[in-house]
Short mmCIF file of C-alpha atoms in Angstrom, two decimals:
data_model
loop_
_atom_site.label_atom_id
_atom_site.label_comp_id
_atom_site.label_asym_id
_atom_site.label_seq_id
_atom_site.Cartn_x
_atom_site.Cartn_y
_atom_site.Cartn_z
CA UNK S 1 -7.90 -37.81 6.75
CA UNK S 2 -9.09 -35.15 4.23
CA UNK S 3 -6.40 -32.54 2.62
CA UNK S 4 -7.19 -28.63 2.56
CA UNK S 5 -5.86 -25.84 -0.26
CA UNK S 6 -5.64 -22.71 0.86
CA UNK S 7 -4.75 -19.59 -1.24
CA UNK S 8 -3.01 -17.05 1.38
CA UNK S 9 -2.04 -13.17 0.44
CA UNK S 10 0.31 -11.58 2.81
CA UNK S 11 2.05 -8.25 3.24
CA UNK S 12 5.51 -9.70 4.02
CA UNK S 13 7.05 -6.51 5.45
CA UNK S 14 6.52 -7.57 9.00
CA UNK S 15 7.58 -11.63 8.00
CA UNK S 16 11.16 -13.71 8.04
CA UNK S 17 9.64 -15.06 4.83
CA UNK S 18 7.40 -17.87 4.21
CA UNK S 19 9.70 -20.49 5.83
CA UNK S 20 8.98 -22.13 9.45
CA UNK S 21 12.37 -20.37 11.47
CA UNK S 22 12.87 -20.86 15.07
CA UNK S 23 11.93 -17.18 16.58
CA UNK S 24 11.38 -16.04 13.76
CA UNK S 25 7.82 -14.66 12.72
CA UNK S 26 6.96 -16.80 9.48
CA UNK S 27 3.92 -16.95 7.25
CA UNK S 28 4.00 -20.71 7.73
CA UNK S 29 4.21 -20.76 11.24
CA UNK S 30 1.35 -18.09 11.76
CA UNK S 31 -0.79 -20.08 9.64
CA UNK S 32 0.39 -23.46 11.52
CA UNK S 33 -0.71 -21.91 14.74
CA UNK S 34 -3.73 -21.10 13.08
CA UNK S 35 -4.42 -24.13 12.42
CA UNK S 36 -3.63 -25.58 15.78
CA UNK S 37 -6.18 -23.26 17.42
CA UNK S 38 -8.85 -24.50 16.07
CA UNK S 39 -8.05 -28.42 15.92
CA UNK S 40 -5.78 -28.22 19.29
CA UNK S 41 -3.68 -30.83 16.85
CA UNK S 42 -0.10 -29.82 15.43
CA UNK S 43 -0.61 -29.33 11.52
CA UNK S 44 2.21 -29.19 9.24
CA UNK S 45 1.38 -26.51 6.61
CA UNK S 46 3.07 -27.25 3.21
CA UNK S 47 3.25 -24.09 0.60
CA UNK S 48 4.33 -23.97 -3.02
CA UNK S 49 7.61 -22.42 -2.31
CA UNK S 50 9.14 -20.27 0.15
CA UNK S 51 9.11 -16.95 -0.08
CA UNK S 52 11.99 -14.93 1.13
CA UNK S 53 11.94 -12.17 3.72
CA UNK S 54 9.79 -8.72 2.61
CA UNK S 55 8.35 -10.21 -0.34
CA UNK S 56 4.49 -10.24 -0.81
CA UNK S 57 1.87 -12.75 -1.96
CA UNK S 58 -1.83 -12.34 -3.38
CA UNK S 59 -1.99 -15.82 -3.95
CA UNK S 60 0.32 -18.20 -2.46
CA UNK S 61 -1.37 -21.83 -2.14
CA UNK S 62 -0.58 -24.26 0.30
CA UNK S 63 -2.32 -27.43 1.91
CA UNK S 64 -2.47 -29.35 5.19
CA UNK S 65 -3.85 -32.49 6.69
CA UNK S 66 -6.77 -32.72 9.02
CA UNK S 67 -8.89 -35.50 10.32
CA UNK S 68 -12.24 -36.14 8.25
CA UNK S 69 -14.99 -34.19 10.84
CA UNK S 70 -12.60 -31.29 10.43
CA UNK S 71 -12.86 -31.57 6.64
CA UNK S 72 -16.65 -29.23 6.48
CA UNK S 73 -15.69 -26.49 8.55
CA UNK S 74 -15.59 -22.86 6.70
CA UNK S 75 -11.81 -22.97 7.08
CA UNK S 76 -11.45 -19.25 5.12
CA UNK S 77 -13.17 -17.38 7.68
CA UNK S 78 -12.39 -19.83 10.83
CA UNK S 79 -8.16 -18.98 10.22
CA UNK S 80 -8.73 -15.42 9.30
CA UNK S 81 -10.38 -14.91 12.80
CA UNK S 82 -6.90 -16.41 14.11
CA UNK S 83 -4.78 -14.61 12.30
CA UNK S 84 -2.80 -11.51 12.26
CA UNK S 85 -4.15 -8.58 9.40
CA UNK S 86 -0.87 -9.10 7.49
CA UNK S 87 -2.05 -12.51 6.18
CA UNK S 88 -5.24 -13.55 5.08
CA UNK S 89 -6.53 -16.92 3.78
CA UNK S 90 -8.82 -16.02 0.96
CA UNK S 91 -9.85 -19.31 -0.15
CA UNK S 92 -10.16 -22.99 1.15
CA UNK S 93 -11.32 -26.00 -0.38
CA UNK S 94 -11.41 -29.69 0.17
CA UNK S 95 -8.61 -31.47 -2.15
CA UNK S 96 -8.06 -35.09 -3.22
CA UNK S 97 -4.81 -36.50 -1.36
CA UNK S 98 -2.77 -36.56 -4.27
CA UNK S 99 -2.61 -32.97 -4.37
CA UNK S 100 0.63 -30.88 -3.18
CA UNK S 101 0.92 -27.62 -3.07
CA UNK S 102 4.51 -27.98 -4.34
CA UNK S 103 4.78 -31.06 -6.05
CA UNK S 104 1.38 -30.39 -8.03
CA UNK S 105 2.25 -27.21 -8.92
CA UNK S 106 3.04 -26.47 -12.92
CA UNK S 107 3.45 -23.03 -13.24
CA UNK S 108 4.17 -19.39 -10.90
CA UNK S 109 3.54 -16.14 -11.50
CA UNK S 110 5.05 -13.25 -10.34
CA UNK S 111 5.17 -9.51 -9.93
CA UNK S 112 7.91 -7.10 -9.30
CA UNK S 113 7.02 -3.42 -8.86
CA UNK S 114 9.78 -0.20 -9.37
CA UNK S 115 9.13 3.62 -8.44
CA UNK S 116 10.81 5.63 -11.24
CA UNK S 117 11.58 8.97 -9.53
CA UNK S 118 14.93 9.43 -8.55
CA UNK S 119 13.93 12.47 -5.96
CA UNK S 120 11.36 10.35 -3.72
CA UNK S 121 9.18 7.80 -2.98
CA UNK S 122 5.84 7.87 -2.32
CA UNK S 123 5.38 6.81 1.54
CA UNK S 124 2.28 4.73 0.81
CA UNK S 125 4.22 2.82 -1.91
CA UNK S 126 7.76 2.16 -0.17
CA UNK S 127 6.94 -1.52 1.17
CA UNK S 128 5.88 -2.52 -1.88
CA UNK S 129 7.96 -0.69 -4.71
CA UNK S 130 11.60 -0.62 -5.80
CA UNK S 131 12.69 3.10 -6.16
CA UNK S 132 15.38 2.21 -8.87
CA UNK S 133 15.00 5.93 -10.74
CA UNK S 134 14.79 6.55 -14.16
CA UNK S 135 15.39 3.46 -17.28
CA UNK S 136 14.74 2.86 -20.31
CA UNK S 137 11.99 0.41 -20.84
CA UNK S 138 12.38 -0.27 -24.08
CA UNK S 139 15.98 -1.69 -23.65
CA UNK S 140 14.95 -3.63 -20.75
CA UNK S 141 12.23 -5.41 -23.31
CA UNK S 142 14.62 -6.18 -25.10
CA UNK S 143 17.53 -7.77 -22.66
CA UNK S 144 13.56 -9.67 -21.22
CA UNK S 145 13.19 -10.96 -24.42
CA UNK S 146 16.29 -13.24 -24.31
CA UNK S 147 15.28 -15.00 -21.20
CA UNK S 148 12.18 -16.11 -22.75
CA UNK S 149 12.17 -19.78 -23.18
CA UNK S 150 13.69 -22.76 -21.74
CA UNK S 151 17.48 -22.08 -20.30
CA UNK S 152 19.69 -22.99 -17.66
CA UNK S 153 18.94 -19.91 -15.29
CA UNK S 154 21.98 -21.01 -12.86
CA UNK S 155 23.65 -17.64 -13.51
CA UNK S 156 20.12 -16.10 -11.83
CA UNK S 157 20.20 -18.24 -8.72
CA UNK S 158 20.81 -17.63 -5.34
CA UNK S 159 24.45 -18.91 -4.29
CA UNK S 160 24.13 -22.04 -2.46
CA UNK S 161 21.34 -23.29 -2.95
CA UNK S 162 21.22 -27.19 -4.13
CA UNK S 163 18.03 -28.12 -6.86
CA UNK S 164 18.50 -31.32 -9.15
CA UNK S 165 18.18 -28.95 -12.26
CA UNK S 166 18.40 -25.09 -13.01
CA UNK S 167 16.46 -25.51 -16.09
CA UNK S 168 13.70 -23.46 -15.94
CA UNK S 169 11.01 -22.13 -19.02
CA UNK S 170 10.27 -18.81 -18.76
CA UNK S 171 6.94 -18.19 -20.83
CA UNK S 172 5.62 -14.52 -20.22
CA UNK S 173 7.97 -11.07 -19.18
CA UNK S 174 5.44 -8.32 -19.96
CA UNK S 175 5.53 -4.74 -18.37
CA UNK S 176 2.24 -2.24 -17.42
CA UNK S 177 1.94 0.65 -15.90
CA UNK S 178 1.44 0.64 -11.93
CA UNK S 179 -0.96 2.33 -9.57
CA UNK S 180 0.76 5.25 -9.55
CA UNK S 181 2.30 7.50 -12.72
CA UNK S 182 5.76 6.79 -11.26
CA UNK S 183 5.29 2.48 -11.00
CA UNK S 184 5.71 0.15 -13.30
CA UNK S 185 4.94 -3.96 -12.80
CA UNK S 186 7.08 -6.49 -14.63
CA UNK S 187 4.95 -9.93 -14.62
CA UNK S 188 6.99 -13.28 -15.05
CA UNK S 189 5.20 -16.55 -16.07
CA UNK S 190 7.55 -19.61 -15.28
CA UNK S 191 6.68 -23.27 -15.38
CA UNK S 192 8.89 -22.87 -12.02
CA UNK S 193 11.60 -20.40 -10.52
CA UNK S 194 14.76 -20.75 -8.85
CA UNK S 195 15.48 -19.14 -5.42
CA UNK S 196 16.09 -15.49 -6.08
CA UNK S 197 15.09 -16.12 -9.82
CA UNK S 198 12.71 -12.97 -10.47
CA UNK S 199 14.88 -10.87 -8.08
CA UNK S 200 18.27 -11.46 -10.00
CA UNK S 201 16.75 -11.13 -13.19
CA UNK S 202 14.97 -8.07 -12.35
CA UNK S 203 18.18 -6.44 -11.26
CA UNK S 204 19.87 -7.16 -14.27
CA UNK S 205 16.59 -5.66 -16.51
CA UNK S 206 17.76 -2.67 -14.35
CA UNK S 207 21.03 -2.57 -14.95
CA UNK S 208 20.12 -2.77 -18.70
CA UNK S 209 17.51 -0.32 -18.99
CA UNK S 210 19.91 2.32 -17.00
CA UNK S 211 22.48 1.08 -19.73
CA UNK S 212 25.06 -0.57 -17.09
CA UNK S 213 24.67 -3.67 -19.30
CA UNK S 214 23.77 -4.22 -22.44
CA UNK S 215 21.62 -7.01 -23.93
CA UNK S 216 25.02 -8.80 -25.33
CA UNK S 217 26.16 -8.87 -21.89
CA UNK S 218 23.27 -10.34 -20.21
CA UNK S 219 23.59 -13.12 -22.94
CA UNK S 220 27.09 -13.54 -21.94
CA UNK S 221 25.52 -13.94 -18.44
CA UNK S 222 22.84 -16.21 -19.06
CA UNK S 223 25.51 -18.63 -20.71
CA UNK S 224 27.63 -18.33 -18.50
CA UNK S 225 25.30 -20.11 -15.97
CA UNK S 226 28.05 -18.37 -13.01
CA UNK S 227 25.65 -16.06 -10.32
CA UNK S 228 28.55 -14.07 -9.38
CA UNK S 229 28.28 -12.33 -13.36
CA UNK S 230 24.93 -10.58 -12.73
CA UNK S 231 24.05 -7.83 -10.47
CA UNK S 232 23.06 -8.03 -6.77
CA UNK S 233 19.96 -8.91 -5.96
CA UNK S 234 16.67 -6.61 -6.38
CA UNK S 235 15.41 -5.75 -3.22
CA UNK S 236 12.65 -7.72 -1.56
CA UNK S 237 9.32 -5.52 -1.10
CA UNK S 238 9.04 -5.05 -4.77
CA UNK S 239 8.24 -8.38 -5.42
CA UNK S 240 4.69 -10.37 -4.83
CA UNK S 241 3.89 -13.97 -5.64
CA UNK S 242 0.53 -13.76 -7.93
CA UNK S 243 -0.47 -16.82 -8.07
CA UNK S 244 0.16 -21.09 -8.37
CA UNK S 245 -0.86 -23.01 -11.41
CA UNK S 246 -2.10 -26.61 -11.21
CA UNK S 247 -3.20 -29.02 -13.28
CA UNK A 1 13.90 36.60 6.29
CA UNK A 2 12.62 34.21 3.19
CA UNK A 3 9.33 31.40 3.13
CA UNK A 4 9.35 28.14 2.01
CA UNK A 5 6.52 26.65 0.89
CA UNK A 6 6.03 22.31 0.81
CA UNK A 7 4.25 19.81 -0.44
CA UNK A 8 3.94 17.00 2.03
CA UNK A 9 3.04 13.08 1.26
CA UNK A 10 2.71 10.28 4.46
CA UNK A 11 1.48 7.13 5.21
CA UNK A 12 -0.64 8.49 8.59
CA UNK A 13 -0.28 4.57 9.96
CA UNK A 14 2.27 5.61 12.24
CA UNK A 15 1.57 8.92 13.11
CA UNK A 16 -0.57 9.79 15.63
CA UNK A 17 -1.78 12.68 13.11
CA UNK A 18 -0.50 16.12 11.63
CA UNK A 19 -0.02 18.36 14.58
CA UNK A 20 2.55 18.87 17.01
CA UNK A 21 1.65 17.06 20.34
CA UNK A 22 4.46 16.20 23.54
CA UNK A 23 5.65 13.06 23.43
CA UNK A 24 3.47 11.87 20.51
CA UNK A 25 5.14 10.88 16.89
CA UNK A 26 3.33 13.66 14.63
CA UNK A 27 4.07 14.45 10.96
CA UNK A 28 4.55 18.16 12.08
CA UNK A 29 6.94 17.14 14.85
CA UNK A 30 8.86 14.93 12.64
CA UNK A 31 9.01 17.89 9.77
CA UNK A 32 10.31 20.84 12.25
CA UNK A 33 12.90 18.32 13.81
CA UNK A 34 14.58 18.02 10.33
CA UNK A 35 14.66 21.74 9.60
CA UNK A 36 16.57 22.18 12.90
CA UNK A 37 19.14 19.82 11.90
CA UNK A 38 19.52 22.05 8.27
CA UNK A 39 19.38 25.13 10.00
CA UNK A 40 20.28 24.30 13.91
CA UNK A 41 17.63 26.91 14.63
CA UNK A 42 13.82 26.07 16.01
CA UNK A 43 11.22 26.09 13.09
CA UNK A 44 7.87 26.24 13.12
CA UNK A 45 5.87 24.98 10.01
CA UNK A 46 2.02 25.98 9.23
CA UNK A 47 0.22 23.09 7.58
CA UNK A 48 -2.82 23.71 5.60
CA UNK A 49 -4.62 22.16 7.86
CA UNK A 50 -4.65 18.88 10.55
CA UNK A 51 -4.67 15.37 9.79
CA UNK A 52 -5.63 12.87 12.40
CA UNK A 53 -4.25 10.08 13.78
CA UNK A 54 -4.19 7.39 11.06
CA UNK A 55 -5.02 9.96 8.11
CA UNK A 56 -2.76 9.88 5.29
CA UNK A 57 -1.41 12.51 2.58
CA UNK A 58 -0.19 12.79 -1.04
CA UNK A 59 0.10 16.51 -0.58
CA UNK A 60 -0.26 18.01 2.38
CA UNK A 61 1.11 21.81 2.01
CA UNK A 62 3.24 23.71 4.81
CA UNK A 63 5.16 26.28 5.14
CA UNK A 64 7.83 27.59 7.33
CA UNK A 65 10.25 31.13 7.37
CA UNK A 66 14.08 30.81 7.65
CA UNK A 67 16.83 33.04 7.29
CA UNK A 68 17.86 34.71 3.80
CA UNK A 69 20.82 33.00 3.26
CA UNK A 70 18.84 29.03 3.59
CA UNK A 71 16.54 30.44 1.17
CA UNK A 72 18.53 28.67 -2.61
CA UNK A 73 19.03 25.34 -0.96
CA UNK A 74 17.38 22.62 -2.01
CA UNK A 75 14.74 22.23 0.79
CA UNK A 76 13.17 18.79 -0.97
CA UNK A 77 16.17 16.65 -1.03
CA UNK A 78 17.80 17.78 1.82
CA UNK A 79 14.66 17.42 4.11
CA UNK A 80 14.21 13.97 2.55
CA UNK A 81 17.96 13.07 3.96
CA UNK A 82 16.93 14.05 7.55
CA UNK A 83 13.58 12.53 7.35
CA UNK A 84 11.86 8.65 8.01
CA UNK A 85 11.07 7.13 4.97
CA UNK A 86 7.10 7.46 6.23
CA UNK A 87 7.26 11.19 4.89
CA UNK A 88 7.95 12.74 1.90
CA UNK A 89 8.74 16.05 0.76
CA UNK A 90 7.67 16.45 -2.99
CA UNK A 91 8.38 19.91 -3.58
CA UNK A 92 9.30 22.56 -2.49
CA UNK A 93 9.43 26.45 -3.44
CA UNK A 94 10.48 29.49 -2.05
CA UNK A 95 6.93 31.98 -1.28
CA UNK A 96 5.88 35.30 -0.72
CA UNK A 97 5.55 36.40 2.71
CA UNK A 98 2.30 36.47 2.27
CA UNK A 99 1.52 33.15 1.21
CA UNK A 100 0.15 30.81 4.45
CA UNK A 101 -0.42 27.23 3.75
CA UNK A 102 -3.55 27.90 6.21
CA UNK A 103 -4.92 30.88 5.62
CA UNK A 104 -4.21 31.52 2.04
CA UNK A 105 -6.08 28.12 0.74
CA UNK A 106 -9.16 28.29 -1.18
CA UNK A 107 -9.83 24.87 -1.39
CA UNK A 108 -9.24 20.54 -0.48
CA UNK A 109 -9.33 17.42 -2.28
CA UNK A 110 -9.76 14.42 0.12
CA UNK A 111 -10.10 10.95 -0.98
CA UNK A 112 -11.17 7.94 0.82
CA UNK A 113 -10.73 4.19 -0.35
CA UNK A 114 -13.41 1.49 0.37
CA UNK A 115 -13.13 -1.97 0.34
CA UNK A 116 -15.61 -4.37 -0.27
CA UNK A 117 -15.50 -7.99 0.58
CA UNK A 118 -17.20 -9.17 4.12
CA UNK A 119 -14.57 -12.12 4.29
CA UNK A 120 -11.54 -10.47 3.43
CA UNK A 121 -9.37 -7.70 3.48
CA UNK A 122 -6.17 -7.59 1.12
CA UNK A 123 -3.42 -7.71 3.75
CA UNK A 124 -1.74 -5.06 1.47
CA UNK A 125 -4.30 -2.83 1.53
CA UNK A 126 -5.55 -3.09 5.09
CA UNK A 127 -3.87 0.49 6.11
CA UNK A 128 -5.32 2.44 3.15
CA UNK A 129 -9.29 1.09 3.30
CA UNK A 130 -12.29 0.89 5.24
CA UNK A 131 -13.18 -2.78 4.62
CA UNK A 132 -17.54 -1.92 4.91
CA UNK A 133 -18.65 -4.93 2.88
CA UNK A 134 -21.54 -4.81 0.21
CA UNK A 135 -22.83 -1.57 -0.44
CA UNK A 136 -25.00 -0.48 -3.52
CA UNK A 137 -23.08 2.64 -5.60
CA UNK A 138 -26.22 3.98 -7.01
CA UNK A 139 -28.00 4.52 -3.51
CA UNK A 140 -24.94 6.46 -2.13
CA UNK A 141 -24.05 8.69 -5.27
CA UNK A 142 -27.84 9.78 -4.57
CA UNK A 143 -27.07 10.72 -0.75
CA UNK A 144 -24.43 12.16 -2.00
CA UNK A 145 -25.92 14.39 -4.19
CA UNK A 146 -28.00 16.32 -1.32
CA UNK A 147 -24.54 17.07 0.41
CA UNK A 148 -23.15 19.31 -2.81
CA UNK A 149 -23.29 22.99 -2.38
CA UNK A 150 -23.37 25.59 0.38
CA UNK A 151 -24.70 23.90 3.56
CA UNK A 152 -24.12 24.24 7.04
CA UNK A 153 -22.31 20.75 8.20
CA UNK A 154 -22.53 21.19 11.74
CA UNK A 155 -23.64 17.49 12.10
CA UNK A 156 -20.72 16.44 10.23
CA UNK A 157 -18.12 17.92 12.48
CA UNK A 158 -16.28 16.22 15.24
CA UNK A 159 -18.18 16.94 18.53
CA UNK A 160 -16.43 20.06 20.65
CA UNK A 161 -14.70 21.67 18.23
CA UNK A 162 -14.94 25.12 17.73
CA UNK A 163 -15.02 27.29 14.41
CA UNK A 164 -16.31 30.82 13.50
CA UNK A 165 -18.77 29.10 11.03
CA UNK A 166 -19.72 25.28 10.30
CA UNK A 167 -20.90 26.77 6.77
CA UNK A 168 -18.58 24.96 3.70
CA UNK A 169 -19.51 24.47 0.17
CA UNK A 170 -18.98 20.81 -1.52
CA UNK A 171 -17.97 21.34 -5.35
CA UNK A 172 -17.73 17.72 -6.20
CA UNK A 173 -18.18 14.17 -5.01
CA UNK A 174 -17.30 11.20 -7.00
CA UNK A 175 -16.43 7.77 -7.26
CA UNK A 176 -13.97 5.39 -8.99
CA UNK A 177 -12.80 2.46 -9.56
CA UNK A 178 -9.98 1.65 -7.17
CA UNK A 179 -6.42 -0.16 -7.20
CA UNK A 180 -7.95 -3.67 -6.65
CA UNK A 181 -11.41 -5.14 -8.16
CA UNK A 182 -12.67 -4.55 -4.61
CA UNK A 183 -12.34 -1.10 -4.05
CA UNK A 184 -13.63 2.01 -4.68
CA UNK A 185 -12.55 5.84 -3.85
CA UNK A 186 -14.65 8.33 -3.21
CA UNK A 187 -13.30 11.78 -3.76
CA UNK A 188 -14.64 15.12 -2.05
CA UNK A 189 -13.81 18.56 -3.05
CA UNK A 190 -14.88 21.84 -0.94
CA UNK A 191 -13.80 24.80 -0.39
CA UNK A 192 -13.00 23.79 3.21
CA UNK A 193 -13.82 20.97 5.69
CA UNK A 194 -14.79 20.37 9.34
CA UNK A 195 -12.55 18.32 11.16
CA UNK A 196 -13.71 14.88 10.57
CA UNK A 197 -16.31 16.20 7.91
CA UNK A 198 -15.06 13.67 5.47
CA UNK A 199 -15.07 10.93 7.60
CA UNK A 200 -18.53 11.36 8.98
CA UNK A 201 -19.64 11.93 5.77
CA UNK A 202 -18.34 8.18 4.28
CA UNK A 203 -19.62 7.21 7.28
CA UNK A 204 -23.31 8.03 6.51
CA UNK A 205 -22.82 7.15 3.06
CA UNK A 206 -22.03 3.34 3.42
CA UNK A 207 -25.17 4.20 5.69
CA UNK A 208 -27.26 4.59 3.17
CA UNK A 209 -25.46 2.19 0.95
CA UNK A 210 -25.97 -0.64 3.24
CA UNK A 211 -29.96 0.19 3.62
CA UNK A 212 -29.30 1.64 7.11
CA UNK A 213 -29.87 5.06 6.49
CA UNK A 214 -32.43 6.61 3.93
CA UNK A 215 -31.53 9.61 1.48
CA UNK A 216 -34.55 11.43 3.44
CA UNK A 217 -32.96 10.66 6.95
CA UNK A 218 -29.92 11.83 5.87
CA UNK A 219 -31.56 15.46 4.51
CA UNK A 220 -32.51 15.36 8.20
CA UNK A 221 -29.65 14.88 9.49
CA UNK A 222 -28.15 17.64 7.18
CA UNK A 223 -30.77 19.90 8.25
CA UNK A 224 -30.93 19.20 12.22
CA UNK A 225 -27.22 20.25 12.48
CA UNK A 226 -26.70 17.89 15.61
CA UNK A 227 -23.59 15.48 15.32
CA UNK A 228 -25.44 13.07 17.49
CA UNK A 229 -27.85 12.51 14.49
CA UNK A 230 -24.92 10.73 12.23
CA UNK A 231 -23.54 7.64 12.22
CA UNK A 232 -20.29 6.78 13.97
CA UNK A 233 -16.95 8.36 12.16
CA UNK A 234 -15.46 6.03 9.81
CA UNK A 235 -11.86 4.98 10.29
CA UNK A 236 -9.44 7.14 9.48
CA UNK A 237 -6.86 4.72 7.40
CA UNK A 238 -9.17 4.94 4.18
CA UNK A 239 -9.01 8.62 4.26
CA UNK A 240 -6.16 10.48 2.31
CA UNK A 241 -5.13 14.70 1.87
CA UNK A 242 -4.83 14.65 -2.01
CA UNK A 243 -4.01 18.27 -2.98
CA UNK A 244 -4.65 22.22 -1.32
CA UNK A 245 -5.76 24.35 -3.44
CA UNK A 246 -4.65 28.29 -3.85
CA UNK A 247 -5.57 31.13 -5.64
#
């Protein structure tokens, strides 16, 4: 049995998320199929994390299983030609069998993207922006700068969702301008995030830098540890999964 | 009776192009239909000129007459409430009567977007490039340099359409760096075009980029004035309607 990595980009407009979901169009399960086509074998695709529905990924990683003679095939460019133009693989490589694509993984990055302009939105830019008007960056540097470190980001998780801790160490928030004059990109570094994580927070850096909250009050929220103190969630298209970090 | 002049951004995926066609989705079509529901009278609106099928926009101009008394709304925002989210209108001003989007512009920017990586093409960008692989810059800034100034481009013009004169002059073409570490955009400025000038014109220059097509053979084609001479159009998702110029 040899193991293959693969790093997969996808626009995930058109996807129910990452996730395998009965009649549902996944990432996972287009990539499964992939898969299948070419060794006419099931193959169970595992990725670093889900990703929910709309968000993006340039570099998602994920591995699967395949008997050895499969193992020297050019697995990049065999997939691609069996899969839809909303996800490419853009990178494969043989692994050691230890490796997991979750379990292996030590650190995430991720992107979110707003559109400051309260009168539009560019059309090329809507699936992948958040048109949340004007704010005031500074003060959202500031309210970022209190979630740097290690905390208990309960209060920034999706409700529901069971995880043996909520501790999480944030090491990186850092903003730069976007493609356009009207974008900026907010980057988060994490040794891991919770479900939602980057969306919640992002919200809330909203709601602070159009002064609905102020940095005392996001404190207040972070301690509190209690989801249903911050903001709804930021939508999905603004966000992208950069990249995985291993060992 | 006053005129209202627009500025128009798209993302041309969906459309099948600019102008007015039965039973087709055009940006025109889409444009009139929410002036009717403002003014619950048929409009007609004069774009500066057509997009095709595919081709996208960051400022298209139109314009369009309506009564005196619709004159002080605020065309931008309200059009934007009766519009898909896949157009745009970025501003808007009321005109003299003698001001046509058409026939009073002096001048076009167009820009198109290459992509270059044989084995991959960003799933994000796929409906903004033309993925053409490995070209060399230097080899198609000097094709392009033969196409500047007053020329006739009858071999750059879609086949079958007819114009008083196939004569336009090319101010400026250059290149930068684009979004991703794989692109580039190539940016062409006249004083008119030919439909699908800029298209056939890309299309020769990855020509001559990719050793197909010699700087000399391309003076040829220049000179012979035959369509049939050029390479095949390139796609029209890489191609975008920057700006309209007027005096």
């Amino acid at each position: 049995m040899a193991r293959i990595k693969l790093t997969v980009a996808y626009d995930g407009t058109d996807f129910s998320g990452w996730q395998l979901q009965p009649r549902q169009r996944t990432v996972q399960g287009v990539v499964e199929k992939a898969i299948m086509k070419i060794t006419h074998a099931p193959a169970r695709v595992h990725g670093s994390g889900r990703t929910d529905s709309g968000v993006h990924a340039m570099g998602q990683v994920a591995h699967f299983n395949c008997d050895d003679h499969w193992c020297s095939i050019p697995w990049q460019r065999a997939l691609n030609g069996h899969m839809p133009k909303d996800v490419r693989i853009l990178h494969s490589e043989v692994v050691d069998d230890d490796f997991h694509a979750r379990y292996s993984a030590r650190g995430k990055v991720y992107e979110y993207t707003l559109w400051h302009h309260s009168a539009f939105c560019l059309p090329q830019r809507r699936r992948f922006v958040w048109n949340c008007g004007d704010v005031d960056f500074e003060t959202m540097e500031s309210a970022a700068a209190i979630l740097l470190g290690t905390h208990d980001f309960a209060a920034f998780q999706n409700v529901g969702t069971v995880v043996k801790t909520t501790t999480r160490t944030i090491t990186s928030i850092s903003r730069r301008p976007g493609i356009t004059e009207h974008e900026t990109i907010w980057r988060f570094e994490a040794n891991g995030f919770l479900k939602q994580m980057v969306r919640i927070i992002m919200s809330c850096l909203v709601a602070c830098g159009r002064g609905k909250l102020s940095v005392e009050e996001l404190q207040l929220i972070l301690e509190s540890a209690d989801r249903s103190k911050a903001p709804a969630t930021a939508p999905p298209q603004g966000l992208s999964l950069i990249s995985v970090h291993y060992p």
